[in-house]
Amino acid sequence: MTVRKNQARLTAEEKRRLVAALVELKRDGRYDAFVTTHNAFIMSDTDSGDRVGHRSPSFLPWHRRFLLQFEQALQSVDATVTLPYWDWTADRTAASSLWAADFLGGTGRSRDGQVMDGAFAQGGGRWPISVRVDGRGYLRRNLGGNGLQLPTRAEADSVLAMATYDTAPWNSASDGFRNHLEGWRGVNLHNRVHVWVGGQMSTGVSPNDPVFWLHHAFVDKLWADWQARHPGSPYLPGGGTPDVVDLRETMRPWNDVTPADMLDHTRHYTYA
Ligand code: CU1
Ligand code: CU1
């Protein structure tokens, strides 16, 4: 059984094995395929068009499936590895062990944002940025450099208190839990964290930064926490809504999964 742990509680050996599995997926090309898929969805997910991964109700089940596939790829390299989550309400500074050289490495240097330490620094030669939105082939970050603060526990709780999953018009203007968690409205949880990290994380090729997976694992955990808190609140819309993925419609790019299939994460993993 896969148990996803808080990254702050991983042992040195668990961090080493996760980093090694990430580097192996990068080496064999599977990592970059995930980056390409994510960017294609960011480009096509618009407020008025056919939208699946973002700006729509299926933001949460789409990323749950995306992470599950990625975790399975990691486990094909090392069966002991699971995706940890980054509780950014608790580990809220660039001094967190998350950003140490033995794990994800730190912020970028001021000149060009280039990450200079850890396994994902360009100097190590193991983390080329191949799927990119500009000419820069190195991982970039600017942790907290734009003056933003990471969301607080109180802000996360205020979003978890919302009883309705999502509302019309089912996009970035919607009221409800999904859109406040995604961050287009209100206190802004998920989107703000992408911008706080900066560099590739604030673009469509955000999975180039391995922290993408730890960030989204926590977003996924917040969804699971919300489900436990509101057992009577269903995924919406239930059906008959154009341009978005209803409860029992399949989610691109897969042809075998619907939001309904993704509602119970405990079939696949649990959170510790
Ligand atoms: Cu995304
Ligand atoms: Cu994201």
mmCIF file of C-alpha atoms and ligand atoms in Angstrom:
data_model
loop_
_atom_site.group_PDB
_atom_site.id
_atom_site.type_symbol
_atom_site.label_atom_id
_atom_site.label_comp_id
_atom_site.label_asym_id
_atom_site.label_seq_id
_atom_site.Cartn_x
_atom_site.Cartn_y
_atom_site.Cartn_z
ATOM 1 C CA MET A 1 0.000 0.000 0.000
ATOM 2 C CA THR A 2 1.283 3.422 -0.947
ATOM 3 C CA VAL A 3 1.501 5.880 1.943
ATOM 4 C CA ARG A 4 2.263 9.482 1.078
ATOM 5 C CA LYS A 5 4.191 11.231 3.839
ATOM 6 C CA ASN A 6 4.845 14.813 4.827
ATOM 7 C CA GLN A 7 8.166 15.713 3.174
ATOM 8 C CA ALA A 8 9.374 17.281 6.452
ATOM 9 C CA ARG A 9 9.364 13.819 8.048
ATOM 10 C CA LEU A 10 11.242 11.884 5.359
ATOM 11 C CA THR A 11 14.476 10.196 6.373
ATOM 12 C CA ALA A 12 17.730 10.987 4.569
ATOM 13 C CA GLU A 13 17.459 7.592 2.871
ATOM 14 C CA GLU A 14 13.887 8.267 1.695
ATOM 15 C CA LYS A 15 14.966 11.606 0.219
ATOM 16 C CA ARG A 16 17.954 10.008 -1.487
ATOM 17 C CA ARG A 17 15.789 7.317 -3.088
ATOM 18 C CA LEU A 18 13.155 9.788 -4.280
ATOM 19 C CA VAL A 19 15.799 12.047 -5.847
ATOM 20 C CA ALA A 20 17.437 9.040 -7.519
ATOM 21 C CA ALA A 21 14.108 7.888 -8.992
ATOM 22 C CA LEU A 22 13.370 11.402 -10.288
ATOM 23 C CA VAL A 23 16.778 11.572 -11.962
ATOM 24 C CA GLU A 24 16.256 8.158 -13.548
ATOM 25 C CA LEU A 25 12.861 9.184 -15.027
ATOM 26 C CA LYS A 26 14.513 12.334 -16.371
ATOM 27 C CA ARG A 27 17.301 10.251 -17.915
ATOM 28 C CA ASP A 28 14.987 7.791 -19.673
ATOM 29 C CA GLY A 29 12.658 10.479 -21.056
ATOM 30 C CA ARG A 30 9.543 9.586 -19.112
ATOM 31 C CA TYR A 31 9.823 12.655 -16.889
ATOM 32 C CA ASP A 32 9.730 15.079 -19.796
ATOM 33 C CA ALA A 33 6.641 13.375 -21.244
ATOM 34 C CA PHE A 34 4.759 14.454 -18.104
ATOM 35 C CA VAL A 35 5.991 18.044 -18.545
ATOM 36 C CA THR A 36 4.826 18.055 -22.170
ATOM 37 C CA THR A 37 1.379 16.747 -21.245
ATOM 38 C CA HIS A 38 0.945 19.314 -18.492
ATOM 39 C CA ASN A 39 1.915 22.226 -20.711
ATOM 40 C CA ALA A 40 -0.449 21.099 -23.480
ATOM 41 C CA PHE A 41 -3.340 21.167 -21.016
ATOM 42 C CA ILE A 42 -2.369 24.569 -19.591
ATOM 43 C CA MET A 43 -2.395 25.940 -23.136
ATOM 44 C CA SER A 44 -5.809 24.525 -24.027
ATOM 45 C CA ASP A 45 -7.622 24.975 -20.686
ATOM 46 C CA THR A 46 -9.412 28.294 -21.224
ATOM 47 C CA ASP A 47 -12.391 29.783 -19.412
ATOM 48 C CA SER A 48 -14.754 29.488 -22.372
ATOM 49 C CA GLY A 49 -13.427 26.411 -24.178
ATOM 50 C CA ASP A 50 -13.337 22.677 -23.580
ATOM 51 C CA ARG A 51 -11.339 22.544 -20.328
ATOM 52 C CA VAL A 52 -10.091 19.602 -18.301
ATOM 53 C CA GLY A 53 -6.933 20.129 -16.252
ATOM 54 C CA HIS A 54 -7.375 23.677 -14.988
ATOM 55 C CA ARG A 55 -10.019 26.412 -14.589
ATOM 56 C CA SER A 56 -12.695 23.759 -14.302
ATOM 57 C CA PRO A 57 -14.262 21.261 -11.887
ATOM 58 C CA SER A 58 -11.956 18.442 -13.017
ATOM 59 C CA PHE A 59 -8.838 20.353 -11.866
ATOM 60 C CA LEU A 60 -8.747 18.098 -8.794
ATOM 61 C CA PRO A 61 -9.502 14.644 -10.311
ATOM 62 C CA TRP A 62 -7.298 15.432 -13.347
ATOM 63 C CA HIS A 63 -4.259 16.201 -11.182
ATOM 64 C CA ARG A 64 -5.054 13.229 -8.917
ATOM 65 C CA ARG A 65 -4.781 10.922 -11.935
ATOM 66 C CA PHE A 66 -1.724 12.775 -13.263
ATOM 67 C CA LEU A 67 0.085 12.342 -9.926
ATOM 68 C CA LEU A 68 -0.969 8.715 -9.674
ATOM 69 C CA GLN A 69 0.582 7.940 -13.059
ATOM 70 C CA PHE A 70 3.728 9.803 -12.101
ATOM 71 C CA GLU A 71 3.969 7.997 -8.771
ATOM 72 C CA GLN A 72 3.588 4.664 -10.571
ATOM 73 C CA ALA A 73 6.443 5.672 -12.904
ATOM 74 C CA LEU A 74 8.619 6.451 -9.874
ATOM 75 C CA GLN A 75 7.689 3.102 -8.343
ATOM 76 C CA SER A 76 8.693 1.286 -11.533
ATOM 77 C CA VAL A 77 12.194 2.603 -10.824
ATOM 78 C CA ASP A 78 12.127 2.065 -7.050
ATOM 79 C CA ALA A 79 9.140 0.295 -5.518
ATOM 80 C CA THR A 80 9.764 1.886 -2.104
ATOM 81 C CA VAL A 81 9.247 5.460 -3.347
ATOM 82 C CA THR A 82 5.974 7.353 -2.808
ATOM 83 C CA LEU A 83 5.116 10.985 -3.497
ATOM 84 C CA PRO A 84 5.571 13.113 -0.380
ATOM 85 C CA TYR A 85 3.496 16.229 0.182
ATOM 86 C CA TRP A 86 4.679 19.737 0.993
ATOM 87 C CA ASP A 87 2.474 21.364 3.618
ATOM 88 C CA TRP A 88 3.230 24.935 2.610
ATOM 89 C CA THR A 89 1.133 26.270 5.513
ATOM 90 C CA ALA A 90 3.764 24.799 7.882
ATOM 91 C CA ASP A 91 7.045 24.839 5.904
ATOM 92 C CA ARG A 92 6.769 28.381 4.704
ATOM 93 C CA THR A 93 10.269 29.729 4.136
ATOM 94 C CA ALA A 94 13.234 29.159 1.838
ATOM 95 C CA ALA A 95 15.084 27.867 4.944
ATOM 96 C CA SER A 96 12.888 24.738 5.083
ATOM 97 C CA SER A 97 14.685 21.387 4.774
ATOM 98 C CA LEU A 98 12.678 20.898 1.571
ATOM 99 C CA TRP A 99 15.079 23.312 -0.141
ATOM 100 C CA ALA A 100 18.320 21.875 1.273
ATOM 101 C CA ALA A 101 21.026 20.529 -1.042
ATOM 102 C CA ASP A 102 20.247 16.929 -0.015
ATOM 103 C CA PHE A 103 16.674 17.236 -1.270
ATOM 104 C CA LEU A 104 15.339 19.727 -3.856
ATOM 105 C CA GLY A 105 18.076 22.356 -3.678
ATOM 106 C CA GLY A 106 17.494 26.017 -2.941
ATOM 107 C CA THR A 107 16.399 29.224 -4.585
ATOM 108 C CA GLY A 108 17.989 30.579 -7.755
ATOM 109 C CA ARG A 109 20.888 33.006 -7.854
ATOM 110 C CA SER A 110 19.939 36.628 -8.325
ATOM 111 C CA ARG A 111 21.548 37.111 -11.749
ATOM 112 C CA ASP A 112 19.434 34.621 -13.699
ATOM 113 C CA GLY A 113 17.383 32.605 -11.210
ATOM 114 C CA GLN A 114 19.493 29.492 -11.759
ATOM 115 C CA VAL A 115 19.288 26.851 -9.006
ATOM 116 C CA MET A 116 22.899 26.214 -7.989
ATOM 117 C CA ASP A 117 22.812 23.336 -5.486
ATOM 118 C CA GLY A 118 21.372 19.855 -5.181
ATOM 119 C CA ALA A 119 20.654 17.178 -7.792
ATOM 120 C CA PHE A 120 18.554 19.474 -9.976
ATOM 121 C CA ALA A 121 21.166 22.177 -10.532
ATOM 122 C CA GLN A 122 22.400 22.465 -14.093
ATOM 123 C CA GLY A 123 26.010 21.989 -13.020
ATOM 124 C CA GLY A 124 25.344 18.375 -12.066
ATOM 125 C CA GLY A 125 24.328 17.556 -15.626
ATOM 126 C CA ARG A 126 21.433 15.366 -14.528
ATOM 127 C CA TRP A 127 18.534 17.805 -14.842
ATOM 128 C CA PRO A 128 18.430 19.446 -18.278
ATOM 129 C CA ILE A 129 15.285 21.497 -18.908
ATOM 130 C CA SER A 130 14.245 20.220 -22.327
ATOM 131 C CA VAL A 131 10.522 21.019 -22.424
ATOM 132 C CA ARG A 132 10.705 24.790 -22.094
ATOM 133 C CA VAL A 133 8.922 28.014 -22.826
ATOM 134 C CA ASP A 134 12.102 29.977 -23.597
ATOM 135 C CA GLY A 135 15.779 29.337 -24.367
ATOM 136 C CA ARG A 136 16.881 28.716 -20.800
ATOM 137 C CA GLY A 137 17.824 25.090 -20.219
ATOM 138 C CA TYR A 138 18.347 25.234 -16.443
ATOM 139 C CA LEU A 139 15.987 24.993 -13.473
ATOM 140 C CA ARG A 140 15.038 28.400 -12.089
ATOM 141 C CA ARG A 141 13.467 29.536 -8.795
ATOM 142 C CA ASN A 142 12.859 32.764 -6.939
ATOM 143 C CA LEU A 143 11.514 31.523 -3.605
ATOM 144 C CA GLY A 144 9.328 34.210 -2.077
ATOM 145 C CA GLY A 145 11.149 36.755 -4.181
ATOM 146 C CA ASN A 146 8.031 38.441 -5.474
ATOM 147 C CA GLY A 147 6.979 39.583 -2.000
ATOM 148 C CA LEU A 148 4.240 36.967 -1.656
ATOM 149 C CA GLN A 149 3.704 34.911 1.490
ATOM 150 C CA LEU A 150 2.672 31.269 1.298
ATOM 151 C CA PRO A 151 -0.924 30.551 2.359
ATOM 152 C CA THR A 152 -1.537 30.206 6.082
ATOM 153 C CA ARG A 153 -3.314 27.382 7.875
ATOM 154 C CA ALA A 154 -6.196 29.769 8.609
ATOM 155 C CA GLU A 155 -6.527 30.561 4.907
ATOM 156 C CA ALA A 156 -6.514 26.856 4.000
ATOM 157 C CA ASP A 157 -9.150 26.217 6.690
ATOM 158 C CA SER A 158 -11.350 29.006 5.331
ATOM 159 C CA VAL A 159 -11.388 27.257 1.956
ATOM 160 C CA LEU A 160 -11.931 23.804 3.490
ATOM 161 C CA ALA A 161 -15.033 25.240 5.201
ATOM 162 C CA MET A 162 -16.778 25.847 1.854
ATOM 163 C CA ALA A 163 -19.532 23.276 1.506
ATOM 164 C CA THR A 164 -20.135 23.455 -2.270
ATOM 165 C CA TYR A 165 -17.622 21.759 -4.564
ATOM 166 C CA ASP A 166 -18.027 24.044 -7.566
ATOM 167 C CA THR A 167 -20.543 26.356 -9.226
ATOM 168 C CA ALA A 168 -21.503 27.723 -12.647
ATOM 169 C CA PRO A 169 -19.904 29.075 -14.814
ATOM 170 C CA TRP A 170 -17.461 26.226 -13.939
ATOM 171 C CA ASN A 171 -14.326 28.217 -14.702
ATOM 172 C CA SER A 172 -11.945 30.709 -13.049
ATOM 173 C CA ALA A 173 -14.889 32.951 -12.069
ATOM 174 C CA SER A 174 -16.719 30.253 -10.093
ATOM 175 C CA ASP A 175 -17.517 30.365 -6.419
ATOM 176 C CA GLY A 176 -16.988 27.218 -4.330
ATOM 177 C CA PHE A 177 -14.259 24.992 -2.933
ATOM 178 C CA ARG A 178 -12.534 23.986 -6.187
ATOM 179 C CA ASN A 179 -11.929 27.482 -7.491
ATOM 180 C CA HIS A 180 -10.838 28.912 -4.153
ATOM 181 C CA LEU A 181 -8.403 26.018 -3.762
ATOM 182 C CA GLU A 182 -7.190 26.339 -7.357
ATOM 183 C CA GLY A 183 -6.753 30.003 -6.565
ATOM 184 C CA TRP A 184 -8.477 32.140 -9.165
ATOM 185 C CA ARG A 185 -10.746 33.595 -6.478
ATOM 186 C CA GLY A 186 -10.490 34.581 -2.851
ATOM 187 C CA VAL A 187 -7.413 33.882 -0.726
ATOM 188 C CA ASN A 188 -5.766 31.915 -3.581
ATOM 189 C CA LEU A 189 -4.091 28.733 -2.382
ATOM 190 C CA HIS A 190 -2.702 26.604 -5.266
ATOM 191 C CA ASN A 191 -1.843 29.317 -7.806
ATOM 192 C CA ARG A 192 -0.117 31.453 -5.185
ATOM 193 C CA VAL A 193 2.276 28.633 -4.299
ATOM 194 C CA HIS A 194 3.314 28.260 -7.957
ATOM 195 C CA VAL A 195 4.103 31.981 -8.096
ATOM 196 C CA TRP A 196 5.879 31.934 -4.699
ATOM 197 C CA VAL A 197 8.338 29.328 -6.023
ATOM 198 C CA GLY A 198 8.770 31.243 -9.289
ATOM 199 C CA GLY A 199 10.887 30.176 -12.262
ATOM 200 C CA GLN A 200 9.394 27.293 -14.232
ATOM 201 C CA MET A 201 6.841 26.755 -11.440
ATOM 202 C CA SER A 202 4.985 29.890 -12.497
ATOM 203 C CA THR A 203 4.604 28.640 -16.098
ATOM 204 C CA GLY A 204 2.819 25.811 -17.920
ATOM 205 C CA VAL A 205 5.997 23.730 -17.774
ATOM 206 C CA SER A 206 5.861 23.802 -13.964
ATOM 207 C CA PRO A 207 6.494 20.027 -13.575
ATOM 208 C CA ASN A 208 10.095 20.747 -14.632
ATOM 209 C CA ASP A 209 10.561 21.634 -10.961
ATOM 210 C CA PRO A 210 10.186 18.455 -8.889
ATOM 211 C CA VAL A 211 8.466 20.505 -6.178
ATOM 212 C CA PHE A 212 5.441 20.502 -8.515
ATOM 213 C CA TRP A 213 4.642 16.944 -7.399
ATOM 214 C CA LEU A 214 4.985 17.732 -3.679
ATOM 215 C CA HIS A 215 2.838 20.848 -4.074
ATOM 216 C CA HIS A 216 0.119 18.972 -5.932
ATOM 217 C CA ALA A 217 0.220 16.082 -3.472
ATOM 218 C CA PHE A 218 -0.717 18.608 -0.774
ATOM 219 C CA VAL A 219 -3.461 20.114 -2.953
ATOM 220 C CA ASP A 220 -4.726 16.552 -3.421
ATOM 221 C CA LYS A 221 -4.582 15.972 0.330
ATOM 222 C CA LEU A 222 -6.615 19.141 0.920
ATOM 223 C CA TRP A 223 -9.255 17.759 -1.449
ATOM 224 C CA ALA A 224 -9.299 14.496 0.531
ATOM 225 C CA ASP A 225 -9.557 16.498 3.783
ATOM 226 C CA TRP A 226 -12.460 18.485 2.307
ATOM 227 C CA GLN A 227 -14.248 15.283 1.274
ATOM 228 C CA ALA A 228 -13.933 13.917 4.807
ATOM 229 C CA ARG A 229 -15.277 17.165 6.211
ATOM 230 C CA HIS A 230 -18.246 17.413 3.813
ATOM 231 C CA PRO A 231 -19.381 13.814 3.205
ATOM 232 C CA GLY A 232 -22.699 15.023 1.805
ATOM 233 C CA SER A 233 -21.160 17.353 -0.801
ATOM 234 C CA PRO A 234 -20.834 15.713 -4.232
ATOM 235 C CA TYR A 235 -18.503 16.418 -7.132
ATOM 236 C CA LEU A 236 -20.257 18.886 -9.434
ATOM 237 C CA PRO A 237 -21.501 19.129 -12.126
ATOM 238 C CA GLY A 238 -23.357 15.854 -12.080
ATOM 239 C CA GLY A 239 -24.184 15.879 -15.787
ATOM 240 C CA GLY A 240 -25.338 17.726 -18.875
ATOM 241 C CA THR A 241 -22.847 20.602 -18.699
ATOM 242 C CA PRO A 242 -21.034 21.535 -21.938
ATOM 243 C CA ASP A 243 -17.255 22.158 -22.120
ATOM 244 C CA VAL A 244 -16.433 20.731 -18.682
ATOM 245 C CA VAL A 245 -16.037 17.181 -17.362
ATOM 246 C CA ASP A 246 -19.186 16.011 -15.594
ATOM 247 C CA LEU A 247 -19.058 13.347 -12.885
ATOM 248 C CA ARG A 248 -19.235 10.397 -15.277
ATOM 249 C CA GLU A 249 -17.502 11.778 -18.368
ATOM 250 C CA THR A 250 -13.998 10.670 -19.317
ATOM 251 C CA MET A 251 -11.066 13.027 -18.782
ATOM 252 C CA ARG A 252 -8.603 13.632 -21.590
ATOM 253 C CA PRO A 253 -5.878 12.546 -22.262
ATOM 254 C CA TRP A 254 -7.043 9.266 -20.767
ATOM 255 C CA ASN A 255 -9.981 7.302 -22.095
ATOM 256 C CA ASP A 256 -10.533 5.115 -19.057
ATOM 257 C CA VAL A 257 -11.094 7.488 -16.156
ATOM 258 C CA THR A 258 -13.887 9.801 -14.967
ATOM 259 C CA PRO A 259 -14.041 12.129 -11.954
ATOM 260 C CA ALA A 260 -16.266 9.508 -10.289
ATOM 261 C CA ASP A 261 -13.388 7.010 -10.552
ATOM 262 C CA MET A 262 -11.033 9.416 -8.771
ATOM 263 C CA LEU A 263 -13.196 10.343 -5.788
ATOM 264 C CA ASP A 264 -11.853 7.645 -3.459
ATOM 265 C CA HIS A 265 -8.085 8.082 -3.218
ATOM 266 C CA THR A 266 -7.809 5.313 -0.590
ATOM 267 C CA ARG A 267 -8.101 2.727 -3.376
ATOM 268 C CA HIS A 268 -4.637 3.873 -4.457
ATOM 269 C CA TYR A 269 -2.847 5.472 -1.489
ATOM 270 C CA THR A 270 -3.334 7.085 1.885
ATOM 271 C CA TYR A 271 -1.907 10.199 3.531
ATOM 272 C CA ALA A 272 0.158 9.970 6.694
HETATM 273 CU CU CU1 B 1 -1.619 21.779 -13.496
HETATM 274 CU CU CU1 B 2 -0.519 23.445 -10.138
#
